[in-house]
PDB file of C-alpha atoms in Angstrom:
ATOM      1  CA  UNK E  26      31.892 -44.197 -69.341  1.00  0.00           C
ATOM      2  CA  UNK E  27      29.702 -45.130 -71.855  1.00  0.00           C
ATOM      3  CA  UNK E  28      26.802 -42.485 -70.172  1.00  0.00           C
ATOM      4  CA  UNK E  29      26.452 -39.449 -73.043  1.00  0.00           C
ATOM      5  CA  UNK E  30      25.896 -37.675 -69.456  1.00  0.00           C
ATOM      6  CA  UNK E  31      29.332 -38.369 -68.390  1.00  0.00           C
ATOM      7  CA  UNK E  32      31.121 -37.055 -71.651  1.00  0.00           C
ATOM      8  CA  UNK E  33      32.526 -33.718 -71.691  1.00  0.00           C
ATOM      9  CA  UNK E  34      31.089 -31.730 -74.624  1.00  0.00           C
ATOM     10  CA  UNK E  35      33.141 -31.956 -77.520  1.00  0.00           C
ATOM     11  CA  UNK E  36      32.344 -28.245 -78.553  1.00  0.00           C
ATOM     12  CA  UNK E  37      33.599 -26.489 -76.049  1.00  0.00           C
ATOM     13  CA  UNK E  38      37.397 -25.516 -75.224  1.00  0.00           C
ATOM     14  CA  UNK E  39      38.955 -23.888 -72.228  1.00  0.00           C
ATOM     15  CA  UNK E  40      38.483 -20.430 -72.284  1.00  0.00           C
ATOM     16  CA  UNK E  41      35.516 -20.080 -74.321  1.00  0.00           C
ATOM     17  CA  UNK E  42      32.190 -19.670 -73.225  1.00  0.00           C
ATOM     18  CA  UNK E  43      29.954 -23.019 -72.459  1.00  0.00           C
ATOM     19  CA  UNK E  44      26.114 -23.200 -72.458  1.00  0.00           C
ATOM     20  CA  UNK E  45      26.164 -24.780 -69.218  1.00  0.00           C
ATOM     21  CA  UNK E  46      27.991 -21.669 -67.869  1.00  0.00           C
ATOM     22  CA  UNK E  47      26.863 -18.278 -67.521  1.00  0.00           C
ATOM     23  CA  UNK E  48      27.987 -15.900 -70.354  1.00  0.00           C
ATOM     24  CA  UNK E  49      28.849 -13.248 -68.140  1.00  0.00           C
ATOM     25  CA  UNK E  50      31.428 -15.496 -66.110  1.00  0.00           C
ATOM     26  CA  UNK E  51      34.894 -15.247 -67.824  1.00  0.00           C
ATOM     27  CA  UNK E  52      37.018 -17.876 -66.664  1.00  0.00           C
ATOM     28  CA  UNK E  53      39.981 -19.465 -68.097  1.00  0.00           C
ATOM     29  CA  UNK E  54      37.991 -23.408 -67.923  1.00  0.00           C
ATOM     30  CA  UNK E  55      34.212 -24.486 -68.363  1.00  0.00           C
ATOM     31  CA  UNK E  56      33.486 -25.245 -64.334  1.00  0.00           C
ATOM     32  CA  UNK E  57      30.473 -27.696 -65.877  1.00  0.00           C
ATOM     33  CA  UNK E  58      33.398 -29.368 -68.415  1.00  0.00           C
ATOM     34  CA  UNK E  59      36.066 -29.877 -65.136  1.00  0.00           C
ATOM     35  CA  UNK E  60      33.059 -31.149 -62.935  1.00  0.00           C
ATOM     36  CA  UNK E  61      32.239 -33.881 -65.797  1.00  0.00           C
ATOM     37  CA  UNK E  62      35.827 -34.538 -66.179  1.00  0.00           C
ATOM     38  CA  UNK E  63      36.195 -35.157 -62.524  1.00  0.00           C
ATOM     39  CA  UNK E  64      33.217 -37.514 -62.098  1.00  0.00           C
ATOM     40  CA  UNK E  65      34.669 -39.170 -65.005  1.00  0.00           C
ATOM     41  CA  UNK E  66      37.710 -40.270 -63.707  1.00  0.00           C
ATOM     42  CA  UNK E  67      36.680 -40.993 -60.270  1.00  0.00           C
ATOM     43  CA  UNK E  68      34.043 -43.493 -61.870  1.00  0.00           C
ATOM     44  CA  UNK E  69      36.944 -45.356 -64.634  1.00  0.00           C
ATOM     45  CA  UNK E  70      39.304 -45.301 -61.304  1.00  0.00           C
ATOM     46  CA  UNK E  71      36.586 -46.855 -59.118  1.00  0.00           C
ATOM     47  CA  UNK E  72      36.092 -49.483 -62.455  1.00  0.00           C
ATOM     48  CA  UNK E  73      39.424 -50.370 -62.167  1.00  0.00           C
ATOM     49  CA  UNK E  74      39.330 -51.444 -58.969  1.00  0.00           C
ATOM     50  CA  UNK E  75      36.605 -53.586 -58.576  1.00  0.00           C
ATOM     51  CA  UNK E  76      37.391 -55.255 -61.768  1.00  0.00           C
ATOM     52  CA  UNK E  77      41.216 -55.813 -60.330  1.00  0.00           C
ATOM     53  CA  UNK E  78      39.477 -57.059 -57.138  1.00  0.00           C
ATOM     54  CA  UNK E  79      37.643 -59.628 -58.445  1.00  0.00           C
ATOM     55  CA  UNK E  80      40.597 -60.364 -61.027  1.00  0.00           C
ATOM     56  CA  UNK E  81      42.640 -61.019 -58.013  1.00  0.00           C
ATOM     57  CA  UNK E  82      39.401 -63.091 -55.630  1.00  0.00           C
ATOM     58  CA  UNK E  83      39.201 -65.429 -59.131  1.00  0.00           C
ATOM     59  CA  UNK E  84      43.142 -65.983 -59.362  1.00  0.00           C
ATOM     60  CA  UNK E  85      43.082 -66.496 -55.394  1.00  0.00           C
ATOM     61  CA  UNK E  86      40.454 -68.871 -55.890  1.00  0.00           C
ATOM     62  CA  UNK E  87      41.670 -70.822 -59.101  1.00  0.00           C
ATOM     63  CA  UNK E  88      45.350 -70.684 -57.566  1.00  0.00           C
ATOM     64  CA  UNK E  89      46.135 -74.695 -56.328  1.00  0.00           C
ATOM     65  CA  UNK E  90      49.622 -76.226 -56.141  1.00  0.00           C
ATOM     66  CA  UNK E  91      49.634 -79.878 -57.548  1.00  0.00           C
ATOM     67  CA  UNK E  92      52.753 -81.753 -56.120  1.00  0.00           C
ATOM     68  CA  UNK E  93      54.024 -83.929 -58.746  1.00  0.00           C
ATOM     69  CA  UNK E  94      56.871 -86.832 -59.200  1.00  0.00           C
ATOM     70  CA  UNK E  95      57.681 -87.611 -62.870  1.00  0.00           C
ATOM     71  CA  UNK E  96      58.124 -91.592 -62.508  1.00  0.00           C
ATOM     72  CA  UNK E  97      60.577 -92.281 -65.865  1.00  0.00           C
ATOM     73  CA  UNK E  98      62.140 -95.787 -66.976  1.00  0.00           C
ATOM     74  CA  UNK E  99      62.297 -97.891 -69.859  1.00  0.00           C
ATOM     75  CA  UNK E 100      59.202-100.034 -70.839  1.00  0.00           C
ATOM     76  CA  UNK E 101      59.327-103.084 -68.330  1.00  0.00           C
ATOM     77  CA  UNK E 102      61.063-101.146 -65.350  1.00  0.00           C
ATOM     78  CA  UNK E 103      58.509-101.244 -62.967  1.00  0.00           C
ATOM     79  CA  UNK E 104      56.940 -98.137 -62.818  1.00  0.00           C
ATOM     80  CA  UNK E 105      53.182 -99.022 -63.130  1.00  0.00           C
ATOM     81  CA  UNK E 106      54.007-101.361 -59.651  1.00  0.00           C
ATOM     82  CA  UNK E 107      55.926 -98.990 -57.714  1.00  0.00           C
ATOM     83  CA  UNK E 108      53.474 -95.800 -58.184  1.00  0.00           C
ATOM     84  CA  UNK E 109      50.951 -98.298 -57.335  1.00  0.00           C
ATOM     85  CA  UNK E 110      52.411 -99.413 -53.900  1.00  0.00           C
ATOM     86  CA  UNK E 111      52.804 -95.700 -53.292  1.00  0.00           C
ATOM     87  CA  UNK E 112      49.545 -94.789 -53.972  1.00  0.00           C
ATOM     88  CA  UNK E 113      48.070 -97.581 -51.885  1.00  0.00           C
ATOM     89  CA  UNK E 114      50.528 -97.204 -48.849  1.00  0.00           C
ATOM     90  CA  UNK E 115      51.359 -93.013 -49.170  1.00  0.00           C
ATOM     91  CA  UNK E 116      48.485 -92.025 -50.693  1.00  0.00           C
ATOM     92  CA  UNK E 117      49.217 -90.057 -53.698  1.00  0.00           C
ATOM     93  CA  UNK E 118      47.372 -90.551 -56.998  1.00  0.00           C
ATOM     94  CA  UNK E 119      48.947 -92.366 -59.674  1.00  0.00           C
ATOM     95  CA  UNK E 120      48.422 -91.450 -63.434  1.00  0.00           C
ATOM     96  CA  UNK E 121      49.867 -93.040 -66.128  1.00  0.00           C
ATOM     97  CA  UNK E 122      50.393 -91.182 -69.779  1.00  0.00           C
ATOM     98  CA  UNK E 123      50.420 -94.615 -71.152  1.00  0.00           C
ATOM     99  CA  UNK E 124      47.187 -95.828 -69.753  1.00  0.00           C
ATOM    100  CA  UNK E 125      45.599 -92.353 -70.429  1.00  0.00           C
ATOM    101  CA  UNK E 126      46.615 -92.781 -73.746  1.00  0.00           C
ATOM    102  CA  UNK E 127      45.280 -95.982 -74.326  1.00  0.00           C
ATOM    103  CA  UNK E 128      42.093 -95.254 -72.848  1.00  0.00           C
ATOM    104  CA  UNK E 129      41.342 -91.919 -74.748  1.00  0.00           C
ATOM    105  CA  UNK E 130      42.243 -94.074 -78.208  1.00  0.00           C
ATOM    106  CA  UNK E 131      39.156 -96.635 -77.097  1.00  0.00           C
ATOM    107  CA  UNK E 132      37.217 -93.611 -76.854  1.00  0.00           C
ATOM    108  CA  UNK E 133      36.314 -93.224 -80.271  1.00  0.00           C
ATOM    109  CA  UNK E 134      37.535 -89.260 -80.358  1.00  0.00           C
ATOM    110  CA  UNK E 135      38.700 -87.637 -83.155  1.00  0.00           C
ATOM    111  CA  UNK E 136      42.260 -88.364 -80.974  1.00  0.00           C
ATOM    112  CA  UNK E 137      42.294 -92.155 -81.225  1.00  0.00           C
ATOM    113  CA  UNK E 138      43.628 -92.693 -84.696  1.00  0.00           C
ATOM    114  CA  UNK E 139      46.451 -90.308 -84.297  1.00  0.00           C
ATOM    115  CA  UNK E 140      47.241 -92.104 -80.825  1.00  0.00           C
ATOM    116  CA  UNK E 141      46.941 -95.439 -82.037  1.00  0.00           C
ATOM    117  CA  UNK E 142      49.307 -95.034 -84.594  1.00  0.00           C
ATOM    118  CA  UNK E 143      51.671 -93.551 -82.614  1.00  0.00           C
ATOM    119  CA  UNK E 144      51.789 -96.074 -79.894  1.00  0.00           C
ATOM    120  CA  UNK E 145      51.893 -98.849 -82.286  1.00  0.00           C
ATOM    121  CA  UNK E 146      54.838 -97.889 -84.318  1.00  0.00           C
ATOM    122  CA  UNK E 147      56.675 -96.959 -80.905  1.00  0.00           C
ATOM    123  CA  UNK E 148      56.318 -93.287 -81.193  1.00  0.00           C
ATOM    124  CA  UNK E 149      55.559 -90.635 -78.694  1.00  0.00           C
ATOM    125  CA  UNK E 150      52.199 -88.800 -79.189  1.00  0.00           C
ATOM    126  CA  UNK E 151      52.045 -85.391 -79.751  1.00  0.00           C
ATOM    127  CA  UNK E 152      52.738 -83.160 -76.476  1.00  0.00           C
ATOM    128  CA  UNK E 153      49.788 -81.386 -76.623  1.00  0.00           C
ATOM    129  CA  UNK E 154      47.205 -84.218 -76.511  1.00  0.00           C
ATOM    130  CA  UNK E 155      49.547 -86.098 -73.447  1.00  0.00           C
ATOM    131  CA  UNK E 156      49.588 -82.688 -71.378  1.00  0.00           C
ATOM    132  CA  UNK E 157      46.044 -82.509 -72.019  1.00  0.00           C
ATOM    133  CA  UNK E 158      45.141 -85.586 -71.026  1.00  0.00           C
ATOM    134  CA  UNK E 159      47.028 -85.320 -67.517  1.00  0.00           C
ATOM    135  CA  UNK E 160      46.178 -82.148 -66.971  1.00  0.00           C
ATOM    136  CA  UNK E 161      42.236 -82.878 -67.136  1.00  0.00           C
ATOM    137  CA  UNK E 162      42.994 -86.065 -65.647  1.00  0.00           C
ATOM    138  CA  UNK E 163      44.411 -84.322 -62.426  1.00  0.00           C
ATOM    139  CA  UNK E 164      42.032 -81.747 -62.229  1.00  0.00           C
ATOM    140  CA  UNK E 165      38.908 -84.540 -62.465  1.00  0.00           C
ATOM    141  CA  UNK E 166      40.547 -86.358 -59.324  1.00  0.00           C
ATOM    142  CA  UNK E 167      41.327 -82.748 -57.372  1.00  0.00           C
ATOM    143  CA  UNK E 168      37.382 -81.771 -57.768  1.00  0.00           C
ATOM    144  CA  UNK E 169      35.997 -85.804 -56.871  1.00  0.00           C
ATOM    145  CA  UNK E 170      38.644 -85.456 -53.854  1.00  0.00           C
ATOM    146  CA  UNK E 171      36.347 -82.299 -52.263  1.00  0.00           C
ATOM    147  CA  UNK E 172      39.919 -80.583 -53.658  1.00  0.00           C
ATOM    148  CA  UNK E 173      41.687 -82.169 -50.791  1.00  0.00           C
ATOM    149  CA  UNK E 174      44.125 -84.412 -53.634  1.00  0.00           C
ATOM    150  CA  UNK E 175      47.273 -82.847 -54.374  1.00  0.00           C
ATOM    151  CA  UNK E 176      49.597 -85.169 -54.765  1.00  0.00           C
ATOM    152  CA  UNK E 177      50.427 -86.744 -58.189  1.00  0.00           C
ATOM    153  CA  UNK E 178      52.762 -89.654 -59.478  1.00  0.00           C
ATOM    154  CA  UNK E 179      53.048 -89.205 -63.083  1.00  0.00           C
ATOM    155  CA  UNK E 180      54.922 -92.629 -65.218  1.00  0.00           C
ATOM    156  CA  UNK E 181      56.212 -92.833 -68.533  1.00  0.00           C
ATOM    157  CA  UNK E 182      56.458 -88.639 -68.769  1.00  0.00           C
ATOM    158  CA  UNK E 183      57.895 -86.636 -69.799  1.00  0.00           C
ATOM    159  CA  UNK E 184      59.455 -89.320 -72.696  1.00  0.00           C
ATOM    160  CA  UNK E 185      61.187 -86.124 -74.622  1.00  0.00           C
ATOM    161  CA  UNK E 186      62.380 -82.462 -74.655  1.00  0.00           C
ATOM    162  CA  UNK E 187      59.040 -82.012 -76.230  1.00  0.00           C
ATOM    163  CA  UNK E 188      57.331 -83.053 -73.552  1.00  0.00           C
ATOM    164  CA  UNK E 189      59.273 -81.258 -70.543  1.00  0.00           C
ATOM    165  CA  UNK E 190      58.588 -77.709 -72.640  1.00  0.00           C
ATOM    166  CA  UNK E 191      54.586 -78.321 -73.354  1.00  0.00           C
ATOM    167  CA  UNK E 192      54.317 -79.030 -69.426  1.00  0.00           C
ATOM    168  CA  UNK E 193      56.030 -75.792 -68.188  1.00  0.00           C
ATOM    169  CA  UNK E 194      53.502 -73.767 -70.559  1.00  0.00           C
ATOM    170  CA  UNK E 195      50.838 -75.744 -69.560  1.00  0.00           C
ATOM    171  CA  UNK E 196      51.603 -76.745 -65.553  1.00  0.00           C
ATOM    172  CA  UNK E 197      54.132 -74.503 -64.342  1.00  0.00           C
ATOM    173  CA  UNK E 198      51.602 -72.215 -62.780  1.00  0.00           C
ATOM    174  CA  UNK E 199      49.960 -75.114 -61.084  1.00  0.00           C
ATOM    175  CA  UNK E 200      52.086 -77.832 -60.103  1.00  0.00           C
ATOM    176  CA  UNK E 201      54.999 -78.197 -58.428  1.00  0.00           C
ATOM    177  CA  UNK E 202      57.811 -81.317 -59.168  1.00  0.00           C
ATOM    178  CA  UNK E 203      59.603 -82.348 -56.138  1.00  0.00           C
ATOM    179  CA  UNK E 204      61.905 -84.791 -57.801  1.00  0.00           C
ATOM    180  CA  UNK E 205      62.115 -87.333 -60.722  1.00  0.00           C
ATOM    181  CA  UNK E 206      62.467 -90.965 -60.038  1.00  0.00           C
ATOM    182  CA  UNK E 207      64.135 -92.755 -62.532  1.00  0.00           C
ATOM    183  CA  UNK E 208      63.814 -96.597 -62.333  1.00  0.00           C
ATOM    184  CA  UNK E 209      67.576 -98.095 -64.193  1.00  0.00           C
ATOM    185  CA  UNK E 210      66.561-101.148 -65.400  1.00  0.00           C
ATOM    186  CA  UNK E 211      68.861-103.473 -67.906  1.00  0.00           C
ATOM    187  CA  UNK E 212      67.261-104.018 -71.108  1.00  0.00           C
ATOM    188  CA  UNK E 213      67.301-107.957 -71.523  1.00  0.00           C
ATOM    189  CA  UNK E 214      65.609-107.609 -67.720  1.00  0.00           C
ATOM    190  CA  UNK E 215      62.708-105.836 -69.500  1.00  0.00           C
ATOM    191  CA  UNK E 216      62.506-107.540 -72.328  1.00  0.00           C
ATOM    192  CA  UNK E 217      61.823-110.667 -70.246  1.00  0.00           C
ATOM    193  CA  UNK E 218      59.019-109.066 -68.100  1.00  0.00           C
ATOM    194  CA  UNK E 219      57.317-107.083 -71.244  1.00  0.00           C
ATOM    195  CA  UNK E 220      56.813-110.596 -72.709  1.00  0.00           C
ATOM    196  CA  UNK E 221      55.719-112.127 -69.374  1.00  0.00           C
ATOM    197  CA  UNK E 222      53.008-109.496 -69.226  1.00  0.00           C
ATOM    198  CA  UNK E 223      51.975-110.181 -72.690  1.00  0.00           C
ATOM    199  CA  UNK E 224      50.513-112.852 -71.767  1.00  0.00           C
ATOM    200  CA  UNK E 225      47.497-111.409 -69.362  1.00  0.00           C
ATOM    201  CA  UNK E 226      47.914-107.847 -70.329  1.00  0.00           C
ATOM    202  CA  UNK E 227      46.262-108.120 -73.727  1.00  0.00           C
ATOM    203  CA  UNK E 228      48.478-104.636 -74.756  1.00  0.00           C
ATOM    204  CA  UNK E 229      49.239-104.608 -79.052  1.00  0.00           C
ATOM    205  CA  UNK E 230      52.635-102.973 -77.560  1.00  0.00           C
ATOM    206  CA  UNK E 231      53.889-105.984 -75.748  1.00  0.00           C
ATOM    207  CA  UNK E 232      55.228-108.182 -78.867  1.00  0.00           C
ATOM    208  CA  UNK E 233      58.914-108.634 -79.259  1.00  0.00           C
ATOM    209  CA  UNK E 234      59.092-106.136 -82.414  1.00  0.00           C
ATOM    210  CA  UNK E 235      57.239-103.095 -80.699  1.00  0.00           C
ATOM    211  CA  UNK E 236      59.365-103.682 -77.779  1.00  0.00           C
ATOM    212  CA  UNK E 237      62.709-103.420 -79.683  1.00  0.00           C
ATOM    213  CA  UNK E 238      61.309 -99.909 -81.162  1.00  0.00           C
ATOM    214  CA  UNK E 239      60.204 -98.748 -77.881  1.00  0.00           C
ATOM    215  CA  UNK E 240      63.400 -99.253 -76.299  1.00  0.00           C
ATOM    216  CA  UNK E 241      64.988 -97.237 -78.878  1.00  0.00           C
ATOM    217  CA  UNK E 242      62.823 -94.496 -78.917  1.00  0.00           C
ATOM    218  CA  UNK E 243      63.787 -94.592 -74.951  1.00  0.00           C
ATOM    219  CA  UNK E 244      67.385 -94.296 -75.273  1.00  0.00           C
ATOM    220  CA  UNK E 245      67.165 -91.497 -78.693  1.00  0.00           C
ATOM    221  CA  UNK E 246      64.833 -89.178 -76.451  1.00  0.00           C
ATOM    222  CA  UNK E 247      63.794 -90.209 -72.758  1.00  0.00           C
ATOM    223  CA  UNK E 248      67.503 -90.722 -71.587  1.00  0.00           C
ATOM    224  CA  UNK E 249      68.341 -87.309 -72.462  1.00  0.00           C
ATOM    225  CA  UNK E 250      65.505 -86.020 -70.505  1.00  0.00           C
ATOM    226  CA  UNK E 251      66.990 -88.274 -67.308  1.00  0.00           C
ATOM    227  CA  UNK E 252      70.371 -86.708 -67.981  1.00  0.00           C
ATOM    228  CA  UNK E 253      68.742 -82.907 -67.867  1.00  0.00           C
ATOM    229  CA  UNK E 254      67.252 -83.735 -64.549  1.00  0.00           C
ATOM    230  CA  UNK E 255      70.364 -85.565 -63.256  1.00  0.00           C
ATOM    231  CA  UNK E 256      72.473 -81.914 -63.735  1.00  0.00           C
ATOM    232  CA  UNK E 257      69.842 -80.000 -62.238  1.00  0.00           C
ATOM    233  CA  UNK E 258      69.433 -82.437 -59.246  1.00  0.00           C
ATOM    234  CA  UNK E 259      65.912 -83.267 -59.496  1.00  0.00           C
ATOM    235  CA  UNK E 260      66.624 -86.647 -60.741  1.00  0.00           C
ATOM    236  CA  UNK E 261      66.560 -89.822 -58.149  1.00  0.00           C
ATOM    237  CA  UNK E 262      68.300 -93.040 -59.158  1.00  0.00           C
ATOM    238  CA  UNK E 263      67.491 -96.369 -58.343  1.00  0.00           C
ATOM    239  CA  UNK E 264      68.272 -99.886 -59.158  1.00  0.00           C
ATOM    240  CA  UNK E 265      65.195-101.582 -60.596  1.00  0.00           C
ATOM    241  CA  UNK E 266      66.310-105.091 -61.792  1.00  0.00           C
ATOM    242  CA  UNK E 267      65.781-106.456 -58.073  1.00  0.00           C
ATOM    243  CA  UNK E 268      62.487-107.761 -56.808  1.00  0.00           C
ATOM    244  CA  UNK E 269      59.483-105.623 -56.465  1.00  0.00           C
ATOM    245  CA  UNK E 270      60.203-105.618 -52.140  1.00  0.00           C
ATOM    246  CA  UNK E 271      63.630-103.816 -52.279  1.00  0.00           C
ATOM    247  CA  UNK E 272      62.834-101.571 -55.022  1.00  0.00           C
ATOM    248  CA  UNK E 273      60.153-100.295 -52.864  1.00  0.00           C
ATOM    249  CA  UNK E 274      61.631-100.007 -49.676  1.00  0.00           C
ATOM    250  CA  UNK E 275      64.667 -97.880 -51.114  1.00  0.00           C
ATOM    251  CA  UNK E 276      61.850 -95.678 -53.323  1.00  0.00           C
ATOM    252  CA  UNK E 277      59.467 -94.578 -50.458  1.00  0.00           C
ATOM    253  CA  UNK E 278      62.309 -93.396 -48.242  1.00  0.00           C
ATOM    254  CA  UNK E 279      62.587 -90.650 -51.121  1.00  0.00           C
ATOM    255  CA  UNK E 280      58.965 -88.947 -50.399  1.00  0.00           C
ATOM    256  CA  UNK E 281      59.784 -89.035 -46.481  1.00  0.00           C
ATOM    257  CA  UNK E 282      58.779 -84.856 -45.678  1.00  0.00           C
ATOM    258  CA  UNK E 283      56.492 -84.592 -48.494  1.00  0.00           C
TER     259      UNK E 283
END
């Protein structure tokens, strides 16, 4: 304790005489010094525990299990529709990297320009800010939901091994991934709807050049990331160059018991 009251006197050693004790008692310990002692340690021990009880009431408390499906698939594959038939019809929350991404670099941060650069030349941004982003972005809908939202479609992530290792550090103690859906798509299939929504969607990344480098940066270090889930089993095929219907229907038999 930080008490002077509480310290035992640094003077006096076992076996010689204390002020505190009589000088005609001649014992082999200070009975004042072993009394001190005593209180001493009953005190730190009683410290300890009511600091590792409310330790363990604010883990307890902060403790929440997100349950989260990673949505992958080249640009164009329909992911942005299916999580949002899911969301509307099994209502789990649908976030979007991309659209995060987007939105924080028409926010004027100090993030923008780094984001904005990325996304135009085709890049993935930085880990750090995408976790970030998701992870506030999940936590913002879990409080507005009276903490009753747990359940999370996440598209376009992870994009890279990258990625996948930032979200463990980040996530692992609060989420939970049930599976990763990954919509197989055919490039030229893409290609065809990228342009189609370039026409409404108003996007920078939906010309034909952006495109070509997106796709590539898909197969160099998303594919990969498919193939690591595939071997561990997590991963859920399914054809995606059919109409929006049947892609559906064979997708939302997957979250059946979740």
């Amino acid at each position: 304790s930080s008490d002077p009251a509480h310290k035992i006197p640094p003077t006096v050693k076992m076996g010689s005489e204390c002020k505190h004790c009589s000088k005609s008692m001649k014992l082999s310990f200070c009975p004042f010094s072993a009394f001190l002692f005593a209180s001493s340690a009953s005190a730190y021990t009683s410290y300890i525990r009511r600091k590792a009880k409310r330790s363990m009431g604010t883990t307890c408390s902060k403790t929440k299990k997100f349950q989260v499906v990673f949505i992958l698939g080249g640009p164009g594959a329909g992911k942005g529709t299916q999580c949002e038939m899911l969301s509307q019809k099994l209502g789990w929350a649908h976030l979007s990297a991309g659209d995060l991404l987007r939105a924080e670099r028409k926010s004027g941060s100090e993030l923008s320009e780094i984001i904005n650069a990325k996304i135009s030349a085709g890049q993935i941004v930085p880990s750090s800010i995408t976790v970030t982003l998701l992870q506030n972005a999940m936590e913002k809908i879990y409080a507005e939901s009276g903490s009753t939202q747990t359940k999370f479609l996440i598209d376009g992530f992870p994009r890279s091994a990258e990625n996948c290792s930032v979200w463990d550090e980040k996530m692992a103690t609060s989420s939970n991934l049930e599976f990763v859906l990954f919509l197989d798509c055919p490039e030229d299939v893409m290609t065809g709807r990228l342009l189609e929504r370039a026409k409404t969607s108003g996007r920078n990344d939906d010309n034909l050049e952006t495109i070509r480098k997106r796709f590539k940066t898909f197969r160099d270090e998303s594919m990969p990331i498919v193939e690591m889930y595939e071997k561990t089993g997590l991963a859920k095929i399914i054809v995606a160059d059919r109409s929006v219907e049947d892609v559906y229907e064979e997708v939302q038999s997957l979250f059946k018991g979740i």
